[in-house]
Amino acid sequence: MRFIDTSLIIDTVENLCITANYNLNQDILDALKKNLTAEESNVGIHIIEKIIENADLARTEGVAICQDTGMAVVFVEIGQDIHISGGSITEAINEGVRRGYKRGFLRDSVVRDPIERVNTGDNTPAVIHYDIVEGDKIKITVAPKGFGSENMSALKMLKPADGIEEVKKFIIETVDNAGPNPCPPIIVGVGIGGTMEKAASLAKKALIRPINKRSSIEYVKNLEIELLDKINRLGIGPMGLGGRITALAVNVEVFPTHIAGLPVAVNISCYATRHAEAVL
Amino acid sequence: MRYTLNTPLSKDILKKLRAGDEVRINGVVYTARDAAHKCLVEMLQQKEKLPFDIKGQVIYYVGPCPAKPGKVIGSAGPTTSGRMDIYTPLLIGEGLAGMIGKGLRSKEVVEFMMKHGAVYFGAIGGAGALMAKHIVYQEIVAFPELGPEALRKIEVVDFPVFVVIDSYGNNLYEIGRKRYKVM
């Protein structure tokens, strides 16, 4: 049994909020640079150059890559041999978000109630996904999620008879409808299977997988490659002004499902898909 | 074509601009997103005077990050314009000449733009750190209780945008997409 105090969780989350918002991850930077040569549109090339320049500027000056510093989505994998002392872990995570967003000069983008819409003033609460795993460590991933892309996401309960072709069609249609809105080149997170909420959470989780890493399941890997190719034929291009590079990657996660079901969730994320992690 | 424009924008200038033109904007621009738009439209509906003279003006759809000490403003890239579509026709009717944002606009907004000669500019989404470099002044003009969504008066220098939809209804999103679609 290991003990971890909530003060360490607060500090960790605080730092991760800032790190994630100031630094575009290397896998995405590499993909952007690689696609400079693949993009045929001059405007598209100019835009990719500018977003690379913006990422460099954010990192060196210590400012947010994008003003939409998102709702803080936090994935927590808790080893079952850990005991958390010093109070509630959920409160600790929210306190970390509160401190991180204040210290990092990040935008408060959360309203207390979806209908009454009064800003909470500290970007809390975070959306937290807990997972109990084996071992005596805690892995915390902070993934700030902007809503230009979140708003273009979709979920559909397909029928088993619809099969893989309808799954592909729905994913491509979702990206097609999103057009310029989610700040392309986008990253597409897909969850297939489980229940309604499981598919949605798989799609979100797919977005924190490095984009240079394909699925370990052969057919899923092929699906990711095929979908990326088809999406990049849509012509949407960087920021939707036309071009070859509409998406940088499609990450698909699958899960067992009910004999009567085929849920599919598509979580779209902008080029500035941000996440930072730490293991305690 | 490339243009450098000063705000407020004249009818003649607006007529010259075409979808695809690269534009640098200088001068005063007002920032407003969903919540501020809702307040502005409610003011108009109650026959109240708007907190700024909207004629010939440009609204930038942005909710900036807080400014670090010694800086004018935090990251300040465009937000998705479509969320403002429901409020926009009324503001164009009042004389709003230009909008800066990103993403699609409704048919009704484009119709009002054509009728009144307004232009929709696109800024690079997610380039908030770069955009902030072109903002040299900011003050809150109205609705301070909205925090990042407050109505701000900002001053911009060489602010880089594209004409996405011109006053004739030409749409760069449609033109660009057609050119590169392979299906």
Coordinates of C-alpha atoms in Angstrom, one line a residue:
Chain A
M1 CA 0.0 0.0 0.0
R2 CA 1.4 3.4 -1.1
F3 CA 0.2 6.7 0.3
I4 CA -0.2 9.7 -1.9
D5 CA -1.2 13.1 -0.5
T6 CA -3.7 15.2 -2.3
S7 CA -1.2 18.2 -2.2
L8 CA 0.9 16.3 -4.7
I9 CA -2.1 15.8 -6.9
I10 CA -3.0 19.5 -6.7
D11 CA 0.6 20.5 -7.7
T12 CA 0.7 18.0 -10.5
V13 CA -2.6 19.0 -12.1
E14 CA -1.7 22.7 -11.8
N15 CA 1.5 22.1 -13.7
L16 CA -0.1 19.9 -16.3
C17 CA -2.7 22.5 -17.1
I18 CA 0.0 25.0 -18.0
T19 CA 2.2 22.6 -19.8
A20 CA -0.6 21.3 -22.0
N21 CA -1.8 24.8 -22.9
Y22 CA 1.7 26.2 -23.7
N23 CA 3.2 23.3 -25.6
L24 CA 2.0 21.6 -28.7
N25 CA 3.1 18.0 -28.5
Q26 CA 6.0 16.8 -30.8
D27 CA 3.9 14.2 -32.6
I28 CA 1.5 17.0 -33.8
L29 CA 4.4 19.4 -34.7
D30 CA 6.1 16.6 -36.7
A31 CA 2.8 15.8 -38.5
L32 CA 2.3 19.5 -39.4
K33 CA 5.9 19.8 -40.7
K34 CA 5.6 16.6 -42.7
N35 CA 2.3 17.8 -44.3
L36 CA 3.8 21.1 -45.4
T37 CA 5.2 19.2 -48.4
A38 CA 1.9 17.2 -48.9
E39 CA -0.3 20.3 -49.0
E40 CA -0.8 21.7 -52.6
S41 CA -2.7 24.8 -51.7
N42 CA -0.5 27.9 -51.2
V43 CA -3.0 29.3 -48.7
G44 CA -3.0 26.0 -46.9
I45 CA 0.8 25.9 -46.8
H46 CA 0.8 29.5 -45.4
I47 CA -1.7 28.5 -42.7
I48 CA 0.3 25.4 -41.6
E49 CA 3.5 27.6 -41.5
K50 CA 1.6 30.1 -39.3
I51 CA 0.3 27.5 -36.8
I52 CA 3.8 26.1 -36.5
E53 CA 5.1 29.6 -35.9
N54 CA 2.3 30.2 -33.4
A55 CA 3.2 27.0 -31.5
D56 CA 6.9 28.0 -31.3
L57 CA 5.8 31.5 -30.0
A58 CA 3.5 30.0 -27.4
R59 CA 6.2 27.7 -26.1
T60 CA 9.0 30.3 -26.0
E61 CA 6.9 33.1 -24.6
G62 CA 4.9 30.9 -22.2
V63 CA 1.4 31.8 -23.4
A64 CA -1.5 29.7 -24.5
I65 CA -1.3 28.2 -28.0
C66 CA -5.0 29.0 -28.4
Q67 CA -7.2 31.4 -26.4
D68 CA -9.7 28.5 -26.1
T69 CA -7.9 26.9 -23.2
G70 CA -10.8 24.5 -23.1
M71 CA -12.7 22.7 -20.5
A72 CA -10.2 20.6 -18.5
V73 CA -10.7 17.0 -19.3
V74 CA -8.7 14.8 -16.9
F75 CA -8.0 11.1 -17.2
V76 CA -6.9 9.5 -14.0
E77 CA -5.6 5.9 -13.8
I78 CA -5.4 4.9 -10.1
G79 CA -3.5 1.9 -9.1
Q80 CA -5.6 -0.2 -6.7
D81 CA -2.8 -0.5 -4.2
I82 CA -2.8 3.3 -3.6
H83 CA -4.3 5.1 -0.7
I84 CA -5.0 8.8 -1.2
S85 CA -4.7 10.9 1.9
G86 CA -5.4 14.5 2.7
G87 CA -9.0 14.7 1.4
S88 CA -11.0 14.2 -1.8
I89 CA -9.1 13.4 -5.0
T90 CA -11.8 15.1 -7.1
E91 CA -11.5 18.3 -5.0
A92 CA -7.7 18.1 -5.4
I93 CA -8.0 17.8 -9.2
N94 CA -10.3 20.8 -9.3
E95 CA -8.1 22.8 -7.1
G96 CA -5.2 22.0 -9.4
V97 CA -7.2 23.2 -12.4
R98 CA -8.2 26.4 -10.4
R99 CA -4.5 27.2 -9.6
G100 CA -3.2 26.2 -13.0
Y101 CA -5.6 28.3 -15.0
K102 CA -4.9 31.3 -12.7
R103 CA -1.1 31.0 -12.7
G104 CA -0.9 30.3 -16.4
F105 CA -3.2 33.2 -17.4
L106 CA -5.5 30.7 -19.1
R107 CA -9.1 31.6 -20.0
D108 CA -12.0 30.7 -17.7
S109 CA -14.3 29.0 -20.2
V110 CA -16.7 27.1 -17.9
V111 CA -20.3 28.2 -16.9
R112 CA -21.8 26.9 -13.7
D113 CA -25.0 25.7 -15.3
P114 CA -25.7 24.9 -19.0
I115 CA -28.9 26.8 -19.1
E116 CA -28.2 29.7 -16.7
R117 CA -24.7 30.2 -18.1
V118 CA -22.8 32.1 -15.4
N119 CA -19.0 31.8 -15.7
T120 CA -17.5 30.0 -12.7
G121 CA -14.5 32.3 -12.8
D122 CA -11.8 29.6 -12.3
N123 CA -12.4 27.1 -15.2
T124 CA -13.7 24.4 -12.7
P125 CA -15.2 21.9 -12.6
A126 CA -13.0 19.6 -14.7
V127 CA -14.5 16.6 -16.5
I128 CA -12.8 13.7 -14.8
H129 CA -12.6 10.1 -16.1
Y130 CA -11.4 7.7 -13.4
D131 CA -10.1 4.3 -14.2
I132 CA -9.0 1.8 -11.5
V133 CA -6.0 -0.2 -12.7
E134 CA -3.5 -2.7 -11.2
G135 CA -0.4 -1.4 -9.4
D136 CA 0.6 1.4 -7.0
K137 CA 0.9 4.4 -9.2
I138 CA -1.4 7.2 -10.4
K139 CA -1.3 8.4 -14.0
I140 CA -2.9 11.8 -14.6
T141 CA -3.5 13.2 -18.1
V142 CA -4.8 16.7 -18.5
A143 CA -6.4 17.3 -21.9
P144 CA -7.9 20.8 -22.3
K145 CA -10.7 20.5 -24.9
G146 CA -11.7 23.5 -27.0
F147 CA -15.3 23.7 -28.1
G148 CA -14.9 24.9 -31.7
S149 CA -14.2 21.2 -32.5
E150 CA -16.2 19.7 -29.6
N151 CA -19.3 21.3 -31.0
M152 CA -18.8 19.5 -34.3
S153 CA -18.6 16.0 -32.7
A154 CA -21.4 13.4 -33.1
L155 CA -22.7 10.1 -31.9
K156 CA -24.9 7.6 -33.7
M157 CA -26.4 4.3 -32.6
L158 CA -26.1 2.2 -35.7
K159 CA -27.6 -1.3 -36.2
P160 CA -25.4 -4.4 -36.4
A161 CA -26.6 -4.9 -40.0
D162 CA -25.2 -1.4 -40.9
G163 CA -21.6 -2.9 -40.5
I164 CA -18.3 -1.2 -41.3
E165 CA -19.5 0.7 -44.4
E166 CA -22.1 2.7 -42.5
V167 CA -19.5 3.3 -39.7
K168 CA -17.1 4.8 -42.2
K169 CA -19.9 6.8 -43.9
F170 CA -20.9 8.3 -40.5
I171 CA -17.4 9.3 -39.6
I172 CA -16.7 10.9 -43.0
E173 CA -20.1 12.7 -43.0
T174 CA -19.3 14.1 -39.5
V175 CA -16.0 15.5 -40.7
D176 CA -17.6 16.8 -43.9
N177 CA -20.4 18.6 -42.0
A178 CA -17.8 20.1 -39.6
G179 CA -16.0 21.8 -42.6
P180 CA -13.9 24.8 -41.5
N181 CA -15.4 25.1 -38.0
P182 CA -13.1 22.9 -35.9
C183 CA -9.8 24.5 -37.0
P184 CA -8.5 21.9 -39.4
P185 CA -6.1 20.1 -39.9
I186 CA -8.1 18.1 -37.3
I187 CA -7.5 15.0 -35.3
V188 CA -10.4 12.6 -35.3
G189 CA -11.1 10.4 -32.3
V190 CA -13.5 7.6 -32.9
G191 CA -15.1 5.2 -30.4
I192 CA -16.9 2.1 -31.7
G193 CA -18.8 -0.3 -29.4
G194 CA -19.8 -0.5 -25.8
T195 CA -22.8 1.6 -24.8
M196 CA -23.7 5.1 -25.8
E197 CA -21.5 6.7 -23.1
K198 CA -18.7 4.1 -23.5
A199 CA -18.4 4.9 -27.2
A200 CA -18.2 8.7 -26.4
S201 CA -15.6 8.2 -23.8
L202 CA -13.5 5.9 -26.1
A203 CA -13.6 8.6 -28.7
K204 CA -12.3 11.2 -26.2
K205 CA -9.7 8.7 -25.1
A206 CA -8.6 8.1 -28.7
L207 CA -7.6 11.8 -28.9
I208 CA -4.9 11.4 -26.2
R209 CA -3.2 8.6 -28.2
P210 CA -0.1 10.0 -30.0
I211 CA -1.0 10.5 -33.6
N212 CA 2.0 8.7 -34.9
K213 CA 0.9 5.5 -33.2
R214 CA -1.6 3.3 -35.1
S215 CA -4.0 0.8 -33.4
S216 CA -2.5 -2.6 -32.5
I217 CA -5.6 -4.3 -34.0
E218 CA -4.9 -5.0 -37.6
Y219 CA -8.4 -4.2 -39.0
V220 CA -8.6 -1.0 -36.9
K221 CA -5.2 0.1 -38.1
N222 CA -6.3 -0.3 -41.7
L223 CA -9.5 1.5 -40.9
E224 CA -7.5 4.5 -39.4
I225 CA -5.4 4.7 -42.6
E226 CA -8.3 4.4 -45.0
L227 CA -10.4 7.0 -43.1
L228 CA -7.5 9.5 -43.1
D229 CA -7.1 9.1 -46.8
K230 CA -10.8 9.5 -47.5
I231 CA -11.1 12.6 -45.2
N232 CA -8.1 14.2 -46.9
R233 CA -10.0 13.9 -50.2
L234 CA -12.8 16.1 -49.0
G235 CA -10.9 19.2 -50.0
I236 CA -11.7 21.1 -46.7
G237 CA -8.0 21.9 -46.1
P238 CA -6.2 23.9 -43.5
M239 CA -8.8 26.2 -41.7
G240 CA -11.3 25.1 -44.3
L241 CA -10.0 27.3 -47.1
G242 CA -9.4 24.4 -49.4
G243 CA -6.5 21.9 -49.6
R244 CA -5.3 18.4 -49.2
I245 CA -4.6 18.4 -45.5
T246 CA -8.0 18.2 -43.6
A247 CA -6.9 15.8 -40.9
L248 CA -3.5 14.8 -39.4
A249 CA -4.7 11.5 -38.0
V250 CA -7.7 9.3 -37.3
N251 CA -7.5 7.4 -34.0
V252 CA -10.0 4.6 -33.5
E253 CA -10.7 2.7 -30.3
V254 CA -13.1 -0.3 -30.1
F255 CA -14.8 -2.1 -27.3
P256 CA -17.2 -5.2 -27.0
T257 CA -20.8 -4.3 -27.5
H258 CA -24.3 -5.7 -27.1
I259 CA -25.7 -8.2 -29.7
A260 CA -28.2 -5.6 -30.8
G261 CA -25.8 -2.6 -31.0
L262 CA -23.2 -0.7 -33.0
P263 CA -22.6 2.7 -31.3
V264 CA -20.2 5.0 -33.0
A265 CA -18.9 8.3 -31.5
V266 CA -16.8 10.8 -33.4
N267 CA -14.9 13.3 -31.3
I268 CA -13.3 16.0 -33.5
S269 CA -10.3 17.9 -32.2
C270 CA -8.5 20.9 -33.6
Y271 CA -4.9 20.9 -34.8
A272 CA -4.1 22.1 -31.2
T273 CA -5.1 18.9 -29.6
R274 CA -3.4 19.3 -26.2
H275 CA -2.6 16.8 -23.5
A276 CA 0.1 16.4 -20.9
E277 CA 0.6 13.6 -18.5
A278 CA 2.4 12.7 -15.3
V279 CA 2.9 9.4 -13.3
L280 CA 3.0 9.7 -9.5
Chain B
M1 CA -5.4 41.0 -54.1
R2 CA -3.8 42.4 -51.0
Y3 CA -5.2 45.3 -49.1
T4 CA -4.4 47.3 -45.9
L5 CA -7.5 48.7 -44.4
N6 CA -8.3 51.2 -41.7
T7 CA -11.4 51.0 -39.6
P8 CA -14.2 52.1 -39.8
L9 CA -14.7 50.6 -43.2
S10 CA -16.2 52.7 -46.0
K11 CA -18.8 51.4 -48.4
D12 CA -16.4 51.8 -51.3
I13 CA -13.7 49.7 -49.7
L14 CA -16.3 47.0 -48.8
K15 CA -17.4 46.8 -52.5
K16 CA -13.8 46.3 -53.7
L17 CA -13.1 43.3 -51.5
R18 CA -13.5 39.8 -53.0
A19 CA -13.4 36.4 -51.4
G20 CA -9.7 35.2 -51.3
D21 CA -8.2 38.7 -50.8
E22 CA -5.6 39.0 -48.1
V23 CA -6.2 41.9 -45.8
R24 CA -4.3 43.6 -43.0
I25 CA -6.6 45.6 -40.7
N26 CA -5.6 48.7 -38.7
G27 CA -7.5 50.6 -36.1
V28 CA -10.3 50.1 -33.6
V29 CA -12.1 46.8 -33.6
Y30 CA -14.7 45.6 -31.1
T31 CA -14.7 42.1 -29.6
A32 CA -17.8 40.2 -28.8
R33 CA -19.0 36.5 -28.6
D34 CA -22.2 34.8 -27.9
A35 CA -23.1 36.4 -24.5
A36 CA -22.2 39.9 -25.6
H37 CA -24.2 39.5 -28.8
K38 CA -27.2 38.4 -26.8
C39 CA -26.9 41.6 -24.7
L40 CA -26.5 43.8 -27.7
V41 CA -29.5 42.4 -29.5
E42 CA -31.6 42.7 -26.3
M43 CA -30.6 46.4 -26.1
L44 CA -31.7 46.9 -29.7
Q45 CA -35.0 45.2 -29.0
Q46 CA -35.6 47.5 -26.0
K47 CA -34.7 50.5 -28.2
E48 CA -31.6 51.3 -26.1
K49 CA -28.5 52.9 -27.5
L50 CA -25.6 50.4 -28.2
P51 CA -22.5 50.9 -26.0
F52 CA -20.5 51.8 -29.2
D53 CA -21.1 53.3 -32.6
I54 CA -21.6 50.3 -34.8
K55 CA -21.7 52.0 -38.2
G56 CA -18.9 50.9 -40.4
Q57 CA -17.4 49.0 -37.6
V58 CA -15.8 45.5 -37.3
I59 CA -16.6 42.9 -34.7
Y60 CA -13.9 40.3 -33.9
Y61 CA -15.4 37.1 -32.5
V62 CA -12.9 36.4 -29.7
G63 CA -12.7 35.7 -26.0
P64 CA -9.1 36.4 -25.2
C65 CA -6.9 34.9 -22.4
P66 CA -6.0 37.2 -19.6
A67 CA -2.9 39.4 -20.2
K68 CA 0.3 38.4 -18.5
P69 CA 1.9 41.3 -16.6
G70 CA 3.4 43.8 -19.1
K71 CA 1.4 42.5 -22.0
V72 CA -1.7 44.0 -23.7
I73 CA -3.7 40.8 -24.0
G74 CA -3.4 37.1 -23.8
S75 CA -3.9 34.7 -26.7
A76 CA -6.6 36.0 -28.9
G77 CA -7.5 33.9 -31.9
P78 CA -11.0 33.7 -33.5
T79 CA -13.9 31.7 -32.2
T80 CA -16.4 29.9 -34.4
S81 CA -18.7 32.5 -36.0
G82 CA -21.7 30.3 -36.6
R83 CA -22.8 30.7 -33.0
M84 CA -23.4 34.4 -33.6
D85 CA -25.5 33.8 -36.7
I86 CA -28.8 34.2 -34.9
Y87 CA -27.8 37.7 -33.7
T88 CA -25.8 39.0 -36.7
P89 CA -28.5 40.1 -39.2
L90 CA -29.9 42.7 -36.7
L91 CA -26.4 44.1 -36.2
I92 CA -25.7 44.3 -39.9
G93 CA -29.0 46.1 -40.2
E94 CA -27.7 48.6 -37.7
G95 CA -24.6 49.3 -39.8
L96 CA -22.0 46.6 -38.8
A97 CA -19.6 46.5 -41.8
G98 CA -17.2 43.6 -41.0
M99 CA -16.9 40.5 -38.9
I100 CA -13.7 38.5 -38.1
G101 CA -14.1 34.9 -37.1
K102 CA -13.7 31.4 -38.4
G103 CA -16.1 28.9 -39.9
L104 CA -19.4 28.8 -41.7
R105 CA -22.1 31.4 -41.8
S106 CA -25.8 30.9 -42.2
K107 CA -27.7 31.7 -45.4
E108 CA -29.5 34.5 -43.7
V109 CA -26.3 36.2 -42.6
V110 CA -24.9 36.0 -46.1
E111 CA -28.2 37.5 -47.5
F112 CA -27.9 40.4 -45.0
M113 CA -24.3 40.9 -45.9
M114 CA -25.2 41.2 -49.6
K115 CA -28.1 43.5 -48.9
H116 CA -26.1 45.9 -46.7
G117 CA -22.6 45.4 -48.3
A118 CA -20.9 43.8 -45.3
V119 CA -17.9 41.5 -45.4
Y120 CA -16.9 38.4 -43.4
F121 CA -13.2 38.0 -42.7
G122 CA -11.5 34.8 -41.6
A123 CA -8.6 34.7 -39.2
I124 CA -6.4 31.7 -38.6
G125 CA -8.0 29.6 -35.9
G126 CA -5.8 28.4 -33.1
A127 CA -3.1 31.0 -33.8
G128 CA -4.0 33.0 -30.7
A129 CA -0.4 33.7 -29.6
L130 CA 0.4 35.2 -33.0
M131 CA -2.8 37.2 -33.2
A132 CA -2.2 38.8 -29.8
K133 CA 1.0 40.3 -31.3
H134 CA -1.1 42.5 -33.5
I135 CA -3.2 43.9 -30.7
V136 CA -1.7 47.0 -29.1
Y137 CA -4.6 48.2 -26.8
Q138 CA -7.7 46.8 -25.1
E139 CA -10.3 48.1 -22.8
I140 CA -13.7 46.7 -21.6
V141 CA -16.5 48.8 -23.0
A142 CA -19.5 46.9 -21.7
F143 CA -20.7 43.8 -19.9
P144 CA -17.6 43.3 -17.7
E145 CA -19.5 40.7 -15.7
L146 CA -19.1 38.4 -18.7
G147 CA -15.4 38.0 -18.0
P148 CA -13.7 36.7 -21.1
E149 CA -16.9 37.3 -23.0
A150 CA -17.1 41.1 -22.1
L151 CA -17.4 43.6 -25.0
R152 CA -13.9 45.0 -25.6
K153 CA -12.5 47.8 -27.7
I154 CA -9.2 46.8 -29.1
E155 CA -6.7 48.4 -31.4
V156 CA -5.1 46.3 -34.0
V157 CA -2.0 46.8 -36.2
D158 CA -1.6 44.9 -39.5
F159 CA -4.1 42.3 -38.2
P160 CA -3.9 39.4 -40.8
V161 CA -7.2 38.1 -42.2
F162 CA -8.6 36.7 -45.4
V163 CA -11.9 37.8 -47.1
V164 CA -13.9 34.6 -46.7
I165 CA -17.3 35.8 -47.8
D166 CA -17.5 39.1 -49.7
S167 CA -20.5 41.5 -50.1
Y168 CA -21.5 39.7 -53.3
G169 CA -21.9 36.3 -51.5
N170 CA -18.7 34.7 -53.0
N171 CA -17.5 32.2 -50.4
L172 CA -13.9 31.1 -50.1
Y173 CA -14.9 28.0 -48.1
E174 CA -17.0 26.8 -51.1
I175 CA -14.5 27.9 -53.8
G176 CA -11.4 26.4 -52.0
R177 CA -13.1 23.1 -51.2
K178 CA -14.3 22.6 -54.8
R179 CA -10.8 23.1 -56.0
Y180 CA -9.3 20.4 -53.9
K181 CA -12.1 17.8 -53.5
V182 CA -11.2 14.4 -54.9
M183 CA -14.3 12.2 -55.0

